[in-house]
XYZ file of C-alpha atoms in Angstrom:
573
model
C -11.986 -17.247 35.457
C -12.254 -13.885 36.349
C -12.578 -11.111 33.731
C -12.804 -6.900 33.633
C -13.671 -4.924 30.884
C -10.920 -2.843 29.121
C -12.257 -0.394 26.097
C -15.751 -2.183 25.714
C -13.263 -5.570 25.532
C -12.916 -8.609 28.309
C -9.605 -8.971 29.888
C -9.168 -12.608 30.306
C -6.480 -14.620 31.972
C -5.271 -16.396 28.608
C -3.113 -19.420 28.830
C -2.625 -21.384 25.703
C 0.631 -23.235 26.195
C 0.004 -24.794 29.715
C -2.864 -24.561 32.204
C -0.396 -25.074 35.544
C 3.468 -24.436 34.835
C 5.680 -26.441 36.434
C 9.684 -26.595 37.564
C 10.637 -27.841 34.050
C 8.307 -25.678 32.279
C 10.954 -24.134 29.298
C 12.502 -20.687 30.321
C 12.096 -18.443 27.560
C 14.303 -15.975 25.349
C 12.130 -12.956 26.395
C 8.969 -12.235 28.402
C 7.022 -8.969 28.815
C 4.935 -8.640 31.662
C 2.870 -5.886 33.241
C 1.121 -4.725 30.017
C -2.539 -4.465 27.477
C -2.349 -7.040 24.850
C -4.067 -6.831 22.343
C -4.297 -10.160 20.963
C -6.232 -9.865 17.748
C -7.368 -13.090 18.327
C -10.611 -14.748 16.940
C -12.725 -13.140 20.252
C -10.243 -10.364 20.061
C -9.004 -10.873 24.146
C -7.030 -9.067 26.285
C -3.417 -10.562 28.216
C -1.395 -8.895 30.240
C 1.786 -10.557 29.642
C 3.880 -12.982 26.957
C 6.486 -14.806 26.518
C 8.232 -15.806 22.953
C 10.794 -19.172 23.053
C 12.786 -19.718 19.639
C 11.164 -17.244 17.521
C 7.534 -18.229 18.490
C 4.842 -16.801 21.136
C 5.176 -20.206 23.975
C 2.512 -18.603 26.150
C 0.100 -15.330 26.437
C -1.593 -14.953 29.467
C -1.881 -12.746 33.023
C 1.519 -12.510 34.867
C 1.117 -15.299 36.764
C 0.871 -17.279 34.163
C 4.009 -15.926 32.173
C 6.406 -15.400 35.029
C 7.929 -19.552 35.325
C 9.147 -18.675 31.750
C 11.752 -16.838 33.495
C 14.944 -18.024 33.744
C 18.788 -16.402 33.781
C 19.090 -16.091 30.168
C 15.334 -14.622 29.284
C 14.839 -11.235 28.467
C 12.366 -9.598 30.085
C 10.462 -6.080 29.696
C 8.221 -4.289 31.911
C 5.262 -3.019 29.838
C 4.296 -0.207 32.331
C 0.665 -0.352 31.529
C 1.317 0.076 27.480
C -0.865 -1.480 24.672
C 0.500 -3.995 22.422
C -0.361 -5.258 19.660
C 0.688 -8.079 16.966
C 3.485 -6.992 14.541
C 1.961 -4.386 11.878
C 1.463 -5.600 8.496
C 1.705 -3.491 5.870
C 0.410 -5.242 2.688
C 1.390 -2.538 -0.112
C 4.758 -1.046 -0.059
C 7.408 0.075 -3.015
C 10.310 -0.384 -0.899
C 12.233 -1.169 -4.019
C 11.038 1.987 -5.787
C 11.911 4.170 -2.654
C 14.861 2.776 -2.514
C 15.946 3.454 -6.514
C 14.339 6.860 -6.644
C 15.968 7.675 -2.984
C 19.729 7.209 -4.068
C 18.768 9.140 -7.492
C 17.188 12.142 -6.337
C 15.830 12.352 -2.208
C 12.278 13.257 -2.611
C 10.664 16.371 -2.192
C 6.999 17.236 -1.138
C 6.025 19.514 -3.389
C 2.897 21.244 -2.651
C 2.261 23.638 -5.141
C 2.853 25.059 -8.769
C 4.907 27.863 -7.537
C 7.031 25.421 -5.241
C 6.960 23.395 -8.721
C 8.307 25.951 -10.824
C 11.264 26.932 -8.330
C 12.330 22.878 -8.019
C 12.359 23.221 -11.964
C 14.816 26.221 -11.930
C 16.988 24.782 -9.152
C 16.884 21.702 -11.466
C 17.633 23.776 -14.761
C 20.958 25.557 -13.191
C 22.859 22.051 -13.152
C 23.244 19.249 -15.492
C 23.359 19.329 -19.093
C 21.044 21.289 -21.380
C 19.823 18.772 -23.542
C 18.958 16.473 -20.133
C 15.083 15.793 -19.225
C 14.116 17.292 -15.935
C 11.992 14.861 -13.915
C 10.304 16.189 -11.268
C 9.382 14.211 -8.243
C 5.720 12.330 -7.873
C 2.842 15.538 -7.874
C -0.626 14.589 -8.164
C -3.263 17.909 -8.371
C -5.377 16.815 -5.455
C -2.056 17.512 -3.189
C -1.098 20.558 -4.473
C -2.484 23.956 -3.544
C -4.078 24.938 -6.655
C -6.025 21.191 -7.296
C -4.723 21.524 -10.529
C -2.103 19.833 -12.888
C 0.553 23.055 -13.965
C 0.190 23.833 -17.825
C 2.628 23.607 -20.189
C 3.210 27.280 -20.686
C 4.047 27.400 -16.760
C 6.513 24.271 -16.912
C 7.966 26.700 -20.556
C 8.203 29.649 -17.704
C 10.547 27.836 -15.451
C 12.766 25.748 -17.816
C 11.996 27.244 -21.544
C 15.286 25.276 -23.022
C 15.188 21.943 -21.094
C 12.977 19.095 -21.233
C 10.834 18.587 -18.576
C 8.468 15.894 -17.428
C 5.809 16.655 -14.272
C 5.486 13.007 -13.119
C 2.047 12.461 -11.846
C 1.922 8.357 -12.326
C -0.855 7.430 -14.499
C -0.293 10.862 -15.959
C 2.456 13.461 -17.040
C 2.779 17.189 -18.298
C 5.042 18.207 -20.441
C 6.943 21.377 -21.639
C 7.429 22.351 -25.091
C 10.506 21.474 -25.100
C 9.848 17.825 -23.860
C 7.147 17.441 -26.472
C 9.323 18.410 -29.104
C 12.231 15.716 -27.724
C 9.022 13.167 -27.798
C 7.756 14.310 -31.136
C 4.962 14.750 -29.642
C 2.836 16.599 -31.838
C -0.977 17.619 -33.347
C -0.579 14.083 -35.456
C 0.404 11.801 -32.966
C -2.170 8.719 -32.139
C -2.990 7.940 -28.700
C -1.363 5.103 -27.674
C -2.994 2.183 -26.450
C -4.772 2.163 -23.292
C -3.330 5.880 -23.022
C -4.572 10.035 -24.091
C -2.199 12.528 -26.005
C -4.822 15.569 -24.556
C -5.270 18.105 -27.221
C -6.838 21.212 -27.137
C -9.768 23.066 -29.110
C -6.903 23.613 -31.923
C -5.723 20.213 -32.382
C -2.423 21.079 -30.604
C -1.096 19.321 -27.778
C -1.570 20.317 -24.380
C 1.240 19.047 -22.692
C -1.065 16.522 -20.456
C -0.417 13.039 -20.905
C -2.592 10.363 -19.714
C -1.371 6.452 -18.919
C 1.471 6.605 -21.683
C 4.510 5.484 -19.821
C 5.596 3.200 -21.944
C 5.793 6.360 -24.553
C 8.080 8.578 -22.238
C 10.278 5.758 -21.219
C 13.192 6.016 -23.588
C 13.648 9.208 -22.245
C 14.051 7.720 -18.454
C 17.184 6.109 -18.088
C 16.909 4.169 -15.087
C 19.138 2.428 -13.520
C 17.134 -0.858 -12.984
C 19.549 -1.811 -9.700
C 19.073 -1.185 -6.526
C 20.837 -0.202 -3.094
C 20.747 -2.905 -0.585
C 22.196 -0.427 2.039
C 19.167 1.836 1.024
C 16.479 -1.334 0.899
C 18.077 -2.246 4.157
C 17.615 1.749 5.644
C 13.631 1.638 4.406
C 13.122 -1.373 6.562
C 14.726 -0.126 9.811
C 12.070 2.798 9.006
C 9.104 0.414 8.697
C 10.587 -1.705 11.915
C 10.547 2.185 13.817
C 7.054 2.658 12.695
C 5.518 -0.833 14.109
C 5.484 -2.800 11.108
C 7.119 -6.116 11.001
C 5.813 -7.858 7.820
C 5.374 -6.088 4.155
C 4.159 -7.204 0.594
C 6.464 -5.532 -1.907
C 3.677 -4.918 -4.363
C 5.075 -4.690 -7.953
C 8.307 -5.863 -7.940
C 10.958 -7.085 -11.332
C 12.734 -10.144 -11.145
C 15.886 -8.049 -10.120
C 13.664 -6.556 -7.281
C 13.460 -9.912 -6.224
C 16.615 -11.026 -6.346
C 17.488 -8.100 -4.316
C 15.654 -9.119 -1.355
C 16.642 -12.291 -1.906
C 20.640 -10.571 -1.901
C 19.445 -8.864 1.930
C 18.051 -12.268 2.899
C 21.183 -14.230 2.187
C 23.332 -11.592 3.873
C 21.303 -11.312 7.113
C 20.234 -7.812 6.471
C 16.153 -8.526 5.542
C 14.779 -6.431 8.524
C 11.198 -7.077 7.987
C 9.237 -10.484 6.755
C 8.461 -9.702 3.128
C 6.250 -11.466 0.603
C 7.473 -10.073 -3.013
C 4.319 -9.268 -5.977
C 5.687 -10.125 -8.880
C 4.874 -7.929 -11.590
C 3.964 -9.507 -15.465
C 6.327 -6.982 -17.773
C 4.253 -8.086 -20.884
C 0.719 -8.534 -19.617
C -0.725 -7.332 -22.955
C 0.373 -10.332 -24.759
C -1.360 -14.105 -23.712
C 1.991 -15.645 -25.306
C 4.071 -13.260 -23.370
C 2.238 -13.956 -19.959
C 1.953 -17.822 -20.345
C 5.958 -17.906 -21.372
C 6.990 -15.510 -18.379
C 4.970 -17.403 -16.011
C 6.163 -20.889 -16.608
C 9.670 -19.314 -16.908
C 9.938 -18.669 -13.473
C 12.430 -20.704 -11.285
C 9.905 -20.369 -8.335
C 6.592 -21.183 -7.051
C 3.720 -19.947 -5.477
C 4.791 -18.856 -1.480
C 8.165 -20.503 -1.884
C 10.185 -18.861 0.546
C 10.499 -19.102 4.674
C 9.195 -17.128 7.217
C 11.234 -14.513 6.215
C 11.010 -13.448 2.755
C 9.166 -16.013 0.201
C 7.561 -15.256 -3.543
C 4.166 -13.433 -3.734
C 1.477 -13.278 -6.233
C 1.551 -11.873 -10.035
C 0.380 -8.433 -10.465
C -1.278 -6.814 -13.194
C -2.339 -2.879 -14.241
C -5.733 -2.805 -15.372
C -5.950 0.964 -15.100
C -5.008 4.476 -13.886
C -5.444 6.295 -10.459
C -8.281 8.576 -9.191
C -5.762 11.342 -8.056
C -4.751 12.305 -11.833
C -8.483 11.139 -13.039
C -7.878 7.931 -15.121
C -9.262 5.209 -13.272
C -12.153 3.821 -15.338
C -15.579 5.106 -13.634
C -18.746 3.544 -14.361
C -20.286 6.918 -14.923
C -18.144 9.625 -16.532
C -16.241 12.538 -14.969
C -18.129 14.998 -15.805
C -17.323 18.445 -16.548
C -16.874 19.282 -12.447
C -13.591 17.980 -12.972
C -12.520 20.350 -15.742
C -9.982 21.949 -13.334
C -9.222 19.269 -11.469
C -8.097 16.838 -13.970
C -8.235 19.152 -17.678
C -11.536 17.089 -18.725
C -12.827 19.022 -21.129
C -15.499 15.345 -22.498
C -18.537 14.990 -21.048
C -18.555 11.645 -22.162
C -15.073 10.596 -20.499
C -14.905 7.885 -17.982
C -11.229 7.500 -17.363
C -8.560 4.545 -19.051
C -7.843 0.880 -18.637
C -4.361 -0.266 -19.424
C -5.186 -2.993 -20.713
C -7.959 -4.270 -22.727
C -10.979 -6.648 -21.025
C -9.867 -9.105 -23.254
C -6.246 -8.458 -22.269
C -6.875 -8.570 -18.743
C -9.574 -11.469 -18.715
C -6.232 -13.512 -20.683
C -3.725 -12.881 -18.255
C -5.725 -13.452 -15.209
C -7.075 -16.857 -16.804
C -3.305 -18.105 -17.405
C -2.335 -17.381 -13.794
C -4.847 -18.591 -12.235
C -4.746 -21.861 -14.188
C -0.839 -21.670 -14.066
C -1.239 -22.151 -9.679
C -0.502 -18.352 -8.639
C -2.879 -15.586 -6.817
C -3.532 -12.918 -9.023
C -3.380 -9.605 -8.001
C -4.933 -6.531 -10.370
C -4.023 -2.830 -9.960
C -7.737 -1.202 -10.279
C -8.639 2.035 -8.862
C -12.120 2.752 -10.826
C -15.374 1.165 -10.139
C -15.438 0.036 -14.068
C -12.227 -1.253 -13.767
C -13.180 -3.507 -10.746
C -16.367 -4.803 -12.870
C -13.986 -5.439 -15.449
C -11.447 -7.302 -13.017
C -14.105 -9.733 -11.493
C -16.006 -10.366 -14.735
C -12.106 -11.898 -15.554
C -11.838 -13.836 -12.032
C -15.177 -14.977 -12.485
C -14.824 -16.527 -15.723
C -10.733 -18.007 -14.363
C -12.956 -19.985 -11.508
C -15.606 -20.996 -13.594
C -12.972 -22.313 -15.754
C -10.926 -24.395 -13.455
C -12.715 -23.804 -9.863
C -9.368 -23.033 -6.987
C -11.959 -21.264 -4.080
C -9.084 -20.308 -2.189
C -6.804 -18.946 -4.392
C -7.469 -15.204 -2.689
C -7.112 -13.309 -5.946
C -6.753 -9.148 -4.808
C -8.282 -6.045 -6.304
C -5.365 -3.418 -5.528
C -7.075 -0.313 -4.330
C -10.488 -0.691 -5.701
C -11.395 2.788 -4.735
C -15.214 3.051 -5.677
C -16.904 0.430 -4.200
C -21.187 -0.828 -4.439
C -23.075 -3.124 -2.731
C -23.348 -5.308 -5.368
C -19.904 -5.110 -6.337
C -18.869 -5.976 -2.840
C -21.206 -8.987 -2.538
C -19.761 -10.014 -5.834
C -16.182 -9.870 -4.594
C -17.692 -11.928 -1.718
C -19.061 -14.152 -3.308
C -15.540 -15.223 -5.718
C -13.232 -14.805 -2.212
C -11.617 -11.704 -3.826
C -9.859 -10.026 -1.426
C -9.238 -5.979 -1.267
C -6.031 -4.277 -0.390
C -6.561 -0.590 0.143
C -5.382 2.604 1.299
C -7.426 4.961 3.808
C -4.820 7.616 4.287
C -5.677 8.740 0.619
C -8.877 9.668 1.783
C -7.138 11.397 4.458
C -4.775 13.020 1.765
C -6.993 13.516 -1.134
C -10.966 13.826 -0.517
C -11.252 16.863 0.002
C -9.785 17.922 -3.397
C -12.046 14.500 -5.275
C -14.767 15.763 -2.883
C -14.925 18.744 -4.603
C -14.208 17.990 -8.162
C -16.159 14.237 -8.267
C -18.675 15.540 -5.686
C -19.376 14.444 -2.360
C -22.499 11.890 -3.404
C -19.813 9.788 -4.981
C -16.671 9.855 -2.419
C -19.429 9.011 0.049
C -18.123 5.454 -0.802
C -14.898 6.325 -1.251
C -12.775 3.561 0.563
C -15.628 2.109 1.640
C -14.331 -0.483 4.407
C -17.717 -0.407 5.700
C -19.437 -1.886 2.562
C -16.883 -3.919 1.490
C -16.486 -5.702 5.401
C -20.547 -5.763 5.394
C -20.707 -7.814 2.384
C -18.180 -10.391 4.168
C -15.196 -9.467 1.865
C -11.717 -9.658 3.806
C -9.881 -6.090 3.788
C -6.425 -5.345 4.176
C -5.476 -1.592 4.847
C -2.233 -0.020 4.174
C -0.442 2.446 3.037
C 1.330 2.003 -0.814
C 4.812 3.866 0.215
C 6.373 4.663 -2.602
C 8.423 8.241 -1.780
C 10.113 9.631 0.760
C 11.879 8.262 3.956
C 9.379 10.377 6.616
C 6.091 8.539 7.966
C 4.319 11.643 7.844
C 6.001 13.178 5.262
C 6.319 10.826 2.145
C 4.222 11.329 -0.804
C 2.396 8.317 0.703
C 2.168 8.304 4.142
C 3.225 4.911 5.592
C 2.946 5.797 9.360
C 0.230 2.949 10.483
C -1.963 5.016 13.114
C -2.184 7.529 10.568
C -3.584 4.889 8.503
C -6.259 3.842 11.065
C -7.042 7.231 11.867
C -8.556 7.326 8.729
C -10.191 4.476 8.402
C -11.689 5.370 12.343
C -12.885 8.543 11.608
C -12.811 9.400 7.811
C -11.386 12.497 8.716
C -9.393 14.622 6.280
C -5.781 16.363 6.466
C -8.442 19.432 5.952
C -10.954 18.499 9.134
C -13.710 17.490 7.090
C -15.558 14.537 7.875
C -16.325 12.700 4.589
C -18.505 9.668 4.240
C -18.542 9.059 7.532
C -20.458 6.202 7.290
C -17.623 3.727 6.368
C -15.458 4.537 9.256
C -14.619 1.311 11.080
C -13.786 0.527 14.988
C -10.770 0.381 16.183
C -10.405 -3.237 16.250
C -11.244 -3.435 12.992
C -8.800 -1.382 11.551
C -6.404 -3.157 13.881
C -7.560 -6.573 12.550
C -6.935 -4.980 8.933
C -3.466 -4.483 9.245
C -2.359 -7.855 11.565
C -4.780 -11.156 11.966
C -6.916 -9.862 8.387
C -3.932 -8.755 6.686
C -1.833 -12.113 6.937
C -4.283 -13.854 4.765
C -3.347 -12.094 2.077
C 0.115 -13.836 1.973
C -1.683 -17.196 3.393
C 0.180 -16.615 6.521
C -2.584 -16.532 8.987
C -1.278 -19.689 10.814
C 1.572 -17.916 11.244
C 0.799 -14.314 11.828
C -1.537 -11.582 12.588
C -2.488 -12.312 16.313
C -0.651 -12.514 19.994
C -1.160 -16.643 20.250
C 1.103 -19.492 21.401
C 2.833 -20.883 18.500
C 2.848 -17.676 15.957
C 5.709 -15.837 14.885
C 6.710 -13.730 18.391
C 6.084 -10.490 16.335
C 4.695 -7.353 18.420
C 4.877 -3.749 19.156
C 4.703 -2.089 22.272
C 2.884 1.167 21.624
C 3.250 4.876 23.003
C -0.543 5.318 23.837
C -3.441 3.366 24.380
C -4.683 2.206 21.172
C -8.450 1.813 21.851
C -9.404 4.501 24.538
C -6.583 6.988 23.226
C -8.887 10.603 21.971
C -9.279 10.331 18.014
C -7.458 12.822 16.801
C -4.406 11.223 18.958
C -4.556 7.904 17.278
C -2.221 9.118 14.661
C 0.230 10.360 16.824
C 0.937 6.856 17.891
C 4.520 5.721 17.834
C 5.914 2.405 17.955
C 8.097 2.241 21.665
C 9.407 -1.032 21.009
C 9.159 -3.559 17.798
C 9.914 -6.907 18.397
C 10.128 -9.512 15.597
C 10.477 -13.213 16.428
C 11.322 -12.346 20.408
C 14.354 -10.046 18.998
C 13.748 -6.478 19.780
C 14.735 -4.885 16.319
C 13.549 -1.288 17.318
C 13.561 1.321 20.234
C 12.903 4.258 20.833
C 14.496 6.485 22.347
């Protein structure tokens, strides 16, 4: 067989389905000829054409070998030369909290406490008085002054209203919303949460992982927009992503995909998280669990039940994930950490979160565990440990969401249980030069670490946790793709600077992360992740040449064509 090399890669003649086709050889619904696949395959080869027959890839291979699949009715595309590559999977999305928070109030990227204070007045001038004021998701490491606002600003631009700086896993307050809360110097942290106080004993304003405390004062509307679900998937489909894990969905979350699927308008294969609502209580956990009317992966190829998801702490951006070693006093502007001794919050107790992984995991279902701080993880695996030691299941592919910090012994550890990580690089991209500078650079040098964690032989998944905004670029979480393997290629910031350079990845490993690696988080590797005969005919045809493109163009990607199951779904113009 003869072979050339292609980006350090061998170009071989690949023909799965049949060795010599023949006169009765099947035509097929669509072939594309003429172009760089990029198989993802176990030895990671190179086609040049492909042809998909009933929803499923019937034969990948040079031109010659694709071109009897043609008949009158197939479809067929001239790749020109492009690179393409096996349907994106994006394995963290909130398409379901886009989609509320969308038809409530669009989102706007805020970018600093001036920009803050004028979206507060605009705010202020309509509704009624007595009304909270939400403001859209801010962390401090994305606005100017890498700083939460105070309370006496929020007073400055809304003295008589309520209002509530939404930051996640934290939230600032005016007076006026503390005084609505009755929030005051006598209140008791809640659990698992901070009321911040300051030298006086008086309230701050800053509120860390209390939620639950602020929710009576959130009316939500708990439904959602299928026209708007529908919208966020036609944006996924235009960005090269075929395949999603909604990662923290309600029962009514799921039913609402379940409400697309039935009426034909599910755009994108998606594999629904299930989130416990009462994970603090083993009674509560072990009745919701065997109260569901589904099972583990139940479903099609289409849309199908996910695993159970937990919160076992905050987020690194507002500076409560738990940290093995404490903040320290370099964060005082960054975060308002004022203890030397602090070390950030779990939501949960051990105890807690060692129960309600131990039911789930005896109860048949992966187990998934928010957990941003390195603490936190140590805490997670200590509770997946004991759950297999317990009642041994060594595939059940239990997931550390995010994981930010990560060790060589912790990754070996992961390793060694088959925990599985699902990540986000473009938060480096977003975010480390503001940690960089408050956490110091020694300990983001790990930050993300894909490196360590792939070294250690622990399977990665790298995405992009959209949860705001309709714009790739533009939402408070970025969820265009190449932006996403830009970062985990080159560890470059938005700012320029290079940090912990050392864990960038190749190209065709961040590839493999979001297509053939990814799809074993769902257990749909037989299925999906890779260019061969008898997957799923997913695949994009891409704008540039993924592997020999320059760096700092690999973001700029676009998806030219998106294809799911040999139906072209997207095009661009």
């Amino acid at each position: 067989m003869m072979s050339k090399l292609f980006g350090g890669l061998v170009l071989s003649t690949l023909v799965v389905a049949v060795s010599q086709p023949t006169r009765t050889t099947p035509q097929a619904d669509l072939v594309l000829l003429n172009a760089k696949v990029l198989t993802v395959d176990d030895r990671f080869r190179v086609a040049a054409a492909l042809a998909v027959r009933d929803g499923r890839f019937v034969a990948v291979g040079s031109n010659e070998d694709v071109r009897p699949r043609i008949g009158g009715a197939t479809q067929v595309i001239d790749g020109r030369g492009r690179t393409v590559v096996p349907g994106l999977i994006d394995t963290h999305v909130h398409a379901l909290d886009v989609a509320e928070a969308e038809a409530a109030q669009p989102f706007e990227n805020i970018q600093s406490i001036d920009a803050l204070q004028a979206w507060i007045r605009r705010a202020a001038r309509s509704g009624q008085g007595e009304m909270w004021i939400w403001t859209p998701r801010v962390y401090p490491t994305r606005l100017r002054e890498h700083r939460f606002p105070t309370r006496h600003e929020l007073d400055a631009a809304a003295p008589d209203r309520p209002v509530a700086v939404d930051g996640a896993y934290a939230f600032v307050l005016n007076s006026a919303a503390l005084r609505a809360a009755r929030i005051t110097r006598d209140s008791m942290d809640p659990p698992g949460g901070a009321i911040v106080k300051d030298a006086a004993g008086e309230p701050t304003g800053l509120l860390r992982n209390v939620g639950g405390l602020l929710a009576p004062f959130r009316p939500r509307s708990g439904s959602v927009s299928l026209d708007m679900l529908e919208q966020i998937h036609r944006q996924y489909l235009a960005a090269g992503i075929t395949s999603v894990i909604e990662r923290g969905a309600t029962l009514d979350g799921y039913k609402s995909y379940e409400d697309l699927r039935r009426a034909d308008r599910l755009r994108v294969r998606a594999t629904v998280t299930i989130r416990i609502p009462r994970a603090d209580d083993a009674a509560e956990v072990e009745r919701f669990i065997r109260g569901l009317t589904f099972r583990p992966g139940s479903g099609d190829e289409w849309l199908k039940a996910g695993p159970l998801k937990i919160v076992a702490d905050g987020g690194i951006l507002i500076g409560t994930s738990f940290m093995r070693q404490p903040y320290g006093l370099s964060t005082r502007q960054l975060y308002a950490v004022d203890d030397p001794r602090y070390r950030g919050l779990l939501s949960l107790t051990p105890q807690q979160i060692a129960s309600a992984i131990a039911i789930g995991h005896r109860l048949g279902w992966q187990m998934v565990a928010h957990v941003t701080g390195d603490a936190g993880v140590d805490v997670v695996l200590d509770a997946i440990e004991a759950a297999q030691k317990e009642q041994p299941a060594p595939d059940r592919r239990h997931t550390l969401l995010h994981a930010y910090f990560v060790h060589p012994e912790t990754a070996a550890r992961a390793a060694r249980l088959g925990v599985l990580v699902d990540t986000q690089p473009a938060w480096h991209y977003k975010d480390a030069d503001a940690l960089a500078d408050g956490l110091g650079r020694e300990r983001l040098t790990h930050f993300i670490g894909l490196r360590t964690w792939r070294e250690a032989g622990v399977e990665v998944a790298i995405n992009t946790d959209h949860m705001f905004g309709l714009d790739r670029n533009e939402a408070l979480n970025p969820f265009n793709p190449f932006l996403t393997m830009y970062s985990a290629t080159t560890r470059r910031t938005e700012g320029g600077r290079v940090v912990g350079g050392n864990e960038a990845v190749s190209r065709q490993e961040a590839l493999r992360m979001m297509t053939s690696m990814a799809a074993r988080f769902s257990f749909d590797e037989n299925n999906r992740g890779s260019i061969e005969t008898g997957k799923l005919g997913d695949f994009v045809v891409l704008s540039d040449h993924f592997l020999t493109v320059p760096a700092e163009q690999l973001r700029a990607i676009r998806a030219d064509l998106t294809v799911i199951g040999g139906r072209v779904v997207f095009q661009r113009e």
